[in-house]
mmCIF file of C-alpha atoms in Angstrom:
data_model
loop_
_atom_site.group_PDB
_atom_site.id
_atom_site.type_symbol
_atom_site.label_atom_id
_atom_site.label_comp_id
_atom_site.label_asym_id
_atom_site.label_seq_id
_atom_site.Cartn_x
_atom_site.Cartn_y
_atom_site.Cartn_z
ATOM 1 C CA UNK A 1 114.342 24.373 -117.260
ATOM 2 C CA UNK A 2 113.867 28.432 -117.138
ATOM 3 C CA UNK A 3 112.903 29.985 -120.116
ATOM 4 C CA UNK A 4 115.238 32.348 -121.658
ATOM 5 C CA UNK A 5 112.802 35.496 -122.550
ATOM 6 C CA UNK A 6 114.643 37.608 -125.204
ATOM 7 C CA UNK A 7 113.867 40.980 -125.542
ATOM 8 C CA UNK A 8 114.345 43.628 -128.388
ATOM 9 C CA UNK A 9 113.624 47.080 -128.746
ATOM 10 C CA UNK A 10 111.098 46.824 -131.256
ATOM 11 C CA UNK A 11 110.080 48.421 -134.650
ATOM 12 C CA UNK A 12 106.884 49.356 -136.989
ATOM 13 C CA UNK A 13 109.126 48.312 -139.367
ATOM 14 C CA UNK A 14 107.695 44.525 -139.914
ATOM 15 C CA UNK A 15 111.747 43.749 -141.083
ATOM 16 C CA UNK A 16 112.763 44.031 -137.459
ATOM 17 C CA UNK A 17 110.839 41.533 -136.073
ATOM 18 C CA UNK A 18 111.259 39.588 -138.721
ATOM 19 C CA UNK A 19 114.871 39.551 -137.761
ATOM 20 C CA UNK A 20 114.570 38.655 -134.365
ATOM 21 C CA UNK A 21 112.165 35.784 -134.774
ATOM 22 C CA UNK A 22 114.944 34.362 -137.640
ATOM 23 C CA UNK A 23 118.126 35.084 -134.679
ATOM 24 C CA UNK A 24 115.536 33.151 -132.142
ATOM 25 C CA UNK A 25 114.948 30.375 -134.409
ATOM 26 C CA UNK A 26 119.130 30.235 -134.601
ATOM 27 C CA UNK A 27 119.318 29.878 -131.033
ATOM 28 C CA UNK A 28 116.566 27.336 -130.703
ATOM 29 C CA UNK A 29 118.073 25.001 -133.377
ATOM 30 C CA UNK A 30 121.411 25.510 -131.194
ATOM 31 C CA UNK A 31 119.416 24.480 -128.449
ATOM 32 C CA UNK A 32 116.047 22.443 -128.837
ATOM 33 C CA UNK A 33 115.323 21.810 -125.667
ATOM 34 C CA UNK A 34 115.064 24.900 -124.358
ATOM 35 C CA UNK A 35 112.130 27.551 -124.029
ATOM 36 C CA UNK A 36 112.663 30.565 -126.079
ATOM 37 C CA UNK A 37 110.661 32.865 -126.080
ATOM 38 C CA UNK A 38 110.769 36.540 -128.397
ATOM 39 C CA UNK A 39 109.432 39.781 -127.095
ATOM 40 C CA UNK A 40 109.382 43.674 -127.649
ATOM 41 C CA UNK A 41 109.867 46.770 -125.430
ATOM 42 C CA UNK A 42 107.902 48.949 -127.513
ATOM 43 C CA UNK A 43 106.031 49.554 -130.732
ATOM 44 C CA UNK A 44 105.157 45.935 -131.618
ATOM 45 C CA UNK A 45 103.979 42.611 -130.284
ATOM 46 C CA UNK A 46 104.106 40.276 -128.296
ATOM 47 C CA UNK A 47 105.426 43.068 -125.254
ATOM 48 C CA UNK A 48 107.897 41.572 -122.100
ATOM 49 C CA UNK A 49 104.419 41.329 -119.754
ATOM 50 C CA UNK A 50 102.956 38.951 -122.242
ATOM 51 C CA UNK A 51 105.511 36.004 -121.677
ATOM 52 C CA UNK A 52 107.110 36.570 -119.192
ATOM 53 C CA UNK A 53 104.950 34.512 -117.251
ATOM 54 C CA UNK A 54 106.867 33.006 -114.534
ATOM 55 C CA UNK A 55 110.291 32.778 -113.384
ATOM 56 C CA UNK A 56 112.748 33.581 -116.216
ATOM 57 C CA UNK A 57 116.014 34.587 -117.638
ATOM 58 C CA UNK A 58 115.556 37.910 -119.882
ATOM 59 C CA UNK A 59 118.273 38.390 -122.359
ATOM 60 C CA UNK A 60 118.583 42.115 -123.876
ATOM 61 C CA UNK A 61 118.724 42.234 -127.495
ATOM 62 C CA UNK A 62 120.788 44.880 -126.793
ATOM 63 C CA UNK A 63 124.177 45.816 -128.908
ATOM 64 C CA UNK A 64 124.954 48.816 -125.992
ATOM 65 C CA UNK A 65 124.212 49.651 -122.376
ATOM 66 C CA UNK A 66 122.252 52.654 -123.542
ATOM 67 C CA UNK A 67 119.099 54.198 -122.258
ATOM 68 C CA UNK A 68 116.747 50.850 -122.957
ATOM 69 C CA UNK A 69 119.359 48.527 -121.456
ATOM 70 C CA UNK A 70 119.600 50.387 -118.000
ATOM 71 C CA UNK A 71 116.277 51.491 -117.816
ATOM 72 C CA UNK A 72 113.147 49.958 -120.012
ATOM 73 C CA UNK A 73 114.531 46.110 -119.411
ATOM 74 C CA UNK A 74 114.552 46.911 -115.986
ATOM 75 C CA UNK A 75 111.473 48.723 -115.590
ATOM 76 C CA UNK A 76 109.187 46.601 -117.326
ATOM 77 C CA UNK A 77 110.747 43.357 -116.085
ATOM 78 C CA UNK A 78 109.809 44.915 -112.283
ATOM 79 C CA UNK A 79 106.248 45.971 -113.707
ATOM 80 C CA UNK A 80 105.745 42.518 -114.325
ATOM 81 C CA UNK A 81 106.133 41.245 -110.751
ATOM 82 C CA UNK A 82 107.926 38.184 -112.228
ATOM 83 C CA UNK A 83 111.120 36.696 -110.395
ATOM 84 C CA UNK A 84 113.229 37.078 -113.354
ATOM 85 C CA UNK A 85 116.884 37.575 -113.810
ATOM 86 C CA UNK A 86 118.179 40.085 -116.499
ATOM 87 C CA UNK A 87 121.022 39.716 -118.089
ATOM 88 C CA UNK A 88 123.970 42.038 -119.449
ATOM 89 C CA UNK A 89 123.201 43.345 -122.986
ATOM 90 C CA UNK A 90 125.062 41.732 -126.042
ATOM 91 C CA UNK A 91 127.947 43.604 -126.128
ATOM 92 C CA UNK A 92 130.319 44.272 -125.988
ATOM 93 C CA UNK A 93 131.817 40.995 -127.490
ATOM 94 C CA UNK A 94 134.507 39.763 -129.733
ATOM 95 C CA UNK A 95 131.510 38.149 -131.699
ATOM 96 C CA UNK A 96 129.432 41.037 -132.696
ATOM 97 C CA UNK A 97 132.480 42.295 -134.115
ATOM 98 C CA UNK A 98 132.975 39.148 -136.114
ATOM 99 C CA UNK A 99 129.303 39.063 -137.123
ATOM 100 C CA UNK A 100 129.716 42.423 -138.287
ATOM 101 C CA UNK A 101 132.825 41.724 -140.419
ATOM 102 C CA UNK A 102 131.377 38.643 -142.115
ATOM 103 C CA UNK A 103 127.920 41.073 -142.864
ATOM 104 C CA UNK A 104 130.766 43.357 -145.070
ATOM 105 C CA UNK A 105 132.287 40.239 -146.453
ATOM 106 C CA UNK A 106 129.537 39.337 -147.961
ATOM 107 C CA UNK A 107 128.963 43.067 -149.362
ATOM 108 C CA UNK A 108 132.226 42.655 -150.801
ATOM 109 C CA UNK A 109 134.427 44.085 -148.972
ATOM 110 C CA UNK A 110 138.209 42.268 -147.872
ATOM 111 C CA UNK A 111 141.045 43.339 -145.236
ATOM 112 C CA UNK A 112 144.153 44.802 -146.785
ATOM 113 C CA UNK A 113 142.503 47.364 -149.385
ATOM 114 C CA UNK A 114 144.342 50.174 -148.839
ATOM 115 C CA UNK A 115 141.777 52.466 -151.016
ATOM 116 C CA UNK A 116 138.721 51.265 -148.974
ATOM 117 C CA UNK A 117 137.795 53.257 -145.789
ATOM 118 C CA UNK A 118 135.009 51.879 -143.177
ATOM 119 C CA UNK A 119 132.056 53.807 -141.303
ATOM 120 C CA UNK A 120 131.370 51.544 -138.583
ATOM 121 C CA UNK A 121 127.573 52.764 -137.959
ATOM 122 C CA UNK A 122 125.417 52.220 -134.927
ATOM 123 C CA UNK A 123 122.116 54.140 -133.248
ATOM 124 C CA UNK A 124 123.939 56.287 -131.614
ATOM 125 C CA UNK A 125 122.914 57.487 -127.089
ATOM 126 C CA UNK A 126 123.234 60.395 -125.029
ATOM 127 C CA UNK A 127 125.240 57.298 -123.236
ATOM 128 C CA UNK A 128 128.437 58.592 -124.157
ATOM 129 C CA UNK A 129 129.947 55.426 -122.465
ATOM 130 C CA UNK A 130 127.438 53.366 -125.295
ATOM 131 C CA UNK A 131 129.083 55.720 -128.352
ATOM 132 C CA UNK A 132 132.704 55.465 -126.940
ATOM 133 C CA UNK A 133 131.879 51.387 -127.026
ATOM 134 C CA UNK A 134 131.388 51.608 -130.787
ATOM 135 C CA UNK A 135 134.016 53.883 -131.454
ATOM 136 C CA UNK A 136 136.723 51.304 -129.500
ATOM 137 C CA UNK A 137 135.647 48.942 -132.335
ATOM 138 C CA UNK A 138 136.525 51.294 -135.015
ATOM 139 C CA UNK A 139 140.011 51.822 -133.391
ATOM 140 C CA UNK A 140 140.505 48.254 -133.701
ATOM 141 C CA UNK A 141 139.528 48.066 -136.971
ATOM 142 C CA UNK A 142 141.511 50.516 -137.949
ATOM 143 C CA UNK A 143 144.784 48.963 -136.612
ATOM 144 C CA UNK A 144 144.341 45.386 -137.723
ATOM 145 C CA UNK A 145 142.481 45.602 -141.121
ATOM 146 C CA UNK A 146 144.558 47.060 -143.693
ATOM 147 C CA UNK A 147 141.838 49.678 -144.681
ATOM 148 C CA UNK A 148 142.500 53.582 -145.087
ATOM 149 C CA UNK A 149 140.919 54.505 -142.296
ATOM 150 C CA UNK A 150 137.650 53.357 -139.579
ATOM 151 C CA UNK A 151 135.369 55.990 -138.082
ATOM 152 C CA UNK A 152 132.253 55.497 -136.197
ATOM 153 C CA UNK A 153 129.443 56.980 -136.819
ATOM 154 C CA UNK A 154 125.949 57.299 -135.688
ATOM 155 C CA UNK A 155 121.930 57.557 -136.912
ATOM 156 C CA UNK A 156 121.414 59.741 -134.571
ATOM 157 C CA UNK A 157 121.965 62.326 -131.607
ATOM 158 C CA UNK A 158 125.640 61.242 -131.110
ATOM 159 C CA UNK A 159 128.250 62.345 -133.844
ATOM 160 C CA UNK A 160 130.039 62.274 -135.928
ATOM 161 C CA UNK A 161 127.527 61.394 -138.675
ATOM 162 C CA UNK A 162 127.521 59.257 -141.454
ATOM 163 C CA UNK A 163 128.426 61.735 -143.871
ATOM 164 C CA UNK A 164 131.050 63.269 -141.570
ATOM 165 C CA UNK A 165 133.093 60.086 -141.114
ATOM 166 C CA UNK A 166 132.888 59.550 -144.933
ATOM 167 C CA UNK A 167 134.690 63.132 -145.154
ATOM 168 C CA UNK A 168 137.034 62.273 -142.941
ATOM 169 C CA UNK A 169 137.992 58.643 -144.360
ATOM 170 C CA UNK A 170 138.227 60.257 -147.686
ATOM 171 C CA UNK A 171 140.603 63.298 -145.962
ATOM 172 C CA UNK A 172 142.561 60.415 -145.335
ATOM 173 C CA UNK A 173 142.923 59.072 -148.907
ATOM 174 C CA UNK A 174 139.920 56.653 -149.269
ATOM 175 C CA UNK A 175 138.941 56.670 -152.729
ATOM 176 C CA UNK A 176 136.076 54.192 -151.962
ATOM 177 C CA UNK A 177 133.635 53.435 -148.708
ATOM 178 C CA UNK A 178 131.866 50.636 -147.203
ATOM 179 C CA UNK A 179 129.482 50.856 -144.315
ATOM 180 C CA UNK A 180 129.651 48.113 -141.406
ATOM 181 C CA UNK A 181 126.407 48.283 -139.658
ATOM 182 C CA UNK A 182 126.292 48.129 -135.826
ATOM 183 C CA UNK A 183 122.688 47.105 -135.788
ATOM 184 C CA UNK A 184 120.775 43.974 -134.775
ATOM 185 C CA UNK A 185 117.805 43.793 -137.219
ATOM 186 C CA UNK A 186 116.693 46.069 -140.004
ATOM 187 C CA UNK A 187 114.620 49.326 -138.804
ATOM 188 C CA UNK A 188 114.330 53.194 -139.146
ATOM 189 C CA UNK A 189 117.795 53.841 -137.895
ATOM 190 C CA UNK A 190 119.611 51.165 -140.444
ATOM 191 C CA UNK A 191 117.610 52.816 -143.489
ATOM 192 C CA UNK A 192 118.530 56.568 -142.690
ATOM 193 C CA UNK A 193 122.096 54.945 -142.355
ATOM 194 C CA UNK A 194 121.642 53.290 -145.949
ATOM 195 C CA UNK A 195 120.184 56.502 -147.549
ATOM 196 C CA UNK A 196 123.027 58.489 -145.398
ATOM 197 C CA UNK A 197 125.805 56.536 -147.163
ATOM 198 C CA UNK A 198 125.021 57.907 -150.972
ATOM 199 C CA UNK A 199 126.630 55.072 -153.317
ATOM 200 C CA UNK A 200 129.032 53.260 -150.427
ATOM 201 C CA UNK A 201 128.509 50.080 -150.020
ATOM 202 C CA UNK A 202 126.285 49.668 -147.158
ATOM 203 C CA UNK A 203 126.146 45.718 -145.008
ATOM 204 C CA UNK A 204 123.303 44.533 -143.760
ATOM 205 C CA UNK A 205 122.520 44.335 -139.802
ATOM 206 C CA UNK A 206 124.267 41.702 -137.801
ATOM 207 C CA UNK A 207 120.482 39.465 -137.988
ATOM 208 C CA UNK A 208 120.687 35.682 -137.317
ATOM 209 C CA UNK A 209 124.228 34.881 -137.309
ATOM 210 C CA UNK A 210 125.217 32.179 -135.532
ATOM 211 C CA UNK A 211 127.495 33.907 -133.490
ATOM 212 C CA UNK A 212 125.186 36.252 -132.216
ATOM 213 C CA UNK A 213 122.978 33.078 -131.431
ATOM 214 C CA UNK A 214 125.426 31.550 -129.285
ATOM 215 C CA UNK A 215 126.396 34.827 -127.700
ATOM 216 C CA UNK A 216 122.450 34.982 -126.424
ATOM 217 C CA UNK A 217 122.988 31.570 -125.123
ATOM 218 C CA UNK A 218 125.916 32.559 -122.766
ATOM 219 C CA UNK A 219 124.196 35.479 -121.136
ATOM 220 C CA UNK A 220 121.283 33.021 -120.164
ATOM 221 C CA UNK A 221 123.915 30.617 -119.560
ATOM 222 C CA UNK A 222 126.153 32.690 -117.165
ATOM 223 C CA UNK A 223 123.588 34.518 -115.369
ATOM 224 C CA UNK A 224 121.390 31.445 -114.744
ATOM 225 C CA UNK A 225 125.164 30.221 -112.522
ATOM 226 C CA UNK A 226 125.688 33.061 -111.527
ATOM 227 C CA UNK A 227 122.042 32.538 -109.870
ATOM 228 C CA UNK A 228 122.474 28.963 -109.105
ATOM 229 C CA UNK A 229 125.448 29.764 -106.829
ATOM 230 C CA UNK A 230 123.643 32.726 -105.439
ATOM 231 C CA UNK A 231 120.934 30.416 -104.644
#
C-alpha cells in the first residue's frame, strides 16, 4: 500500500507539532493499516526529504491554496526526486467548517445569539483567492447562524484585522465576541490572534478532530484513483 506522507508547515512552537502528530494519530486509528507518515516544510523536524522515501501520496496540511500549497509542497516534493503524487490542500471543505464550529462550541458559544458577533480568523496570503476563501465562510456564517454579524479576519498581511472586524461586529450591535479560529494547530499566528482578541472568547485551532482526519484520508484516497485510472 502507498504511504500517505502528510505535510505541515511547521512551527518553533513545540504546540504545533504536537498537534499534528495528535491529527496523525486520528487518522491512523481511522485507518491501521495504513502508513502514515508526519512531516514539516520548514522550521522543525522530521522535513518532506526525510520520509519521503519512495513512491508516495503527500497530503498538504494545508487549510488554503496559499503561497506553501502552490509552491513549497511542490518544490520540495520535486527536490526529492521521489515519484510522489500531491494532493489538493484541505480546504476548502464543508468539514473544516464543522470542525471549526464544534472548536467554538466547546468555548461556549451557540447559534441563535443575537448579541454574539464572530471573527472568523485565519493566517491571512498575498493569495487574495486564499483570503476571499475564508471570507466565503464568514458569509455563510453569517446567513445561517443567528449571530449579529461574521467577519473574517486575518494574523497577518491580509485585512481586515482582528481588531477591525471586532469594530465592525460591534458597529453592528454585538455586545459580545467570540473568535473561530481558521487554523490547524497552535503556533505564532493563533497566539497574536488570541492576544489580538482582548477579552473575546477565543476557540482553539481545528487540531485532531475527526473530521479533519477523515478529510486527510479522502485526498490520499481520491488522488491515489485518480492515479490508478491514470495508470
Amino acid at each position: 500500500m502507498i504511504p500517505l506522507v502528510a505535510v505541515a508547515h511547521g512551527s518553533r512552537d513545540p504546540r504545533s507539532a504536537a498537534s499534528i502528530h495528535a491529527l496523525l494519530d486520528v487518522v491512523r486509528s481511522l485507518r491501521p493499516e495504513l502508513d502514515v507518515r508526519g512531516c514539516f516544510l520548514d522550521l522543525c523536524a522530521p522535513r518532506l526529504n526525510d520520509v519521503l522515501r519512495g513512491p508516495a501520496v503527500v497530503v498538504p496540511l494545508l487549510l488554503g491554496k496559499a503561497y506553501h500549497a502552490r509552491v513549497d509542497v511542490p518544490a520540495a516534493v520535486a527536490e526529492s526526486r521521489v515519484p510522489a503524487v500531491v494532493t489538493d490542500v484541505l480546504g476548502p471543505d464543508p468539514r473544516l467548517e464543522s470542525a471549526a464550529l464544534r472548536r467554538l462550541s466547546e468555548a461556549g458559544v451557540s447559534f441563535g445569539d443575537r448579541s454574539l458577533g464572530v471573527v472568523l480568523a485565519g493566517a491571512g496570503s498575498s493569495h487574495a483567492p486564499a483570503n476571499e476563501a475564508v471570507a466565503r465562510v464568514a458569509r455563510r456564517w453569517a446567513r445561517e447562524s443567528g449571530w449579529a454579524g461574521v467577519e473574517a479576519a486575518f494574523a497577518s498581511i491580509a485585512s481586515p484585522t482582528v481588531p477591525e472586524a471586532i469594530e465592525r461586529l460591534k458597529a453592528r450591535g454585538a455586545t459580545r465576541i467570540a473568535v473561530a479560529s481558521w487554523f490547524l494547530a497552535p503556533g505564532l499566528l493563533p497566539d497574536k490572534v488570541a492576544r489580538l482578541a482582548g477579552d473575546a472568547v477565543v476557540a482553539q485551532p481545528l487540531g485532531d478532530d475527526v473530521e479533519v482526519a477523515q478529510l486527510v484520508l479522502d485526498r490520499y484516497d481520491f488522488a491515489l484513483a485518480r492515479q490508478t485510472v491514470a495508470a
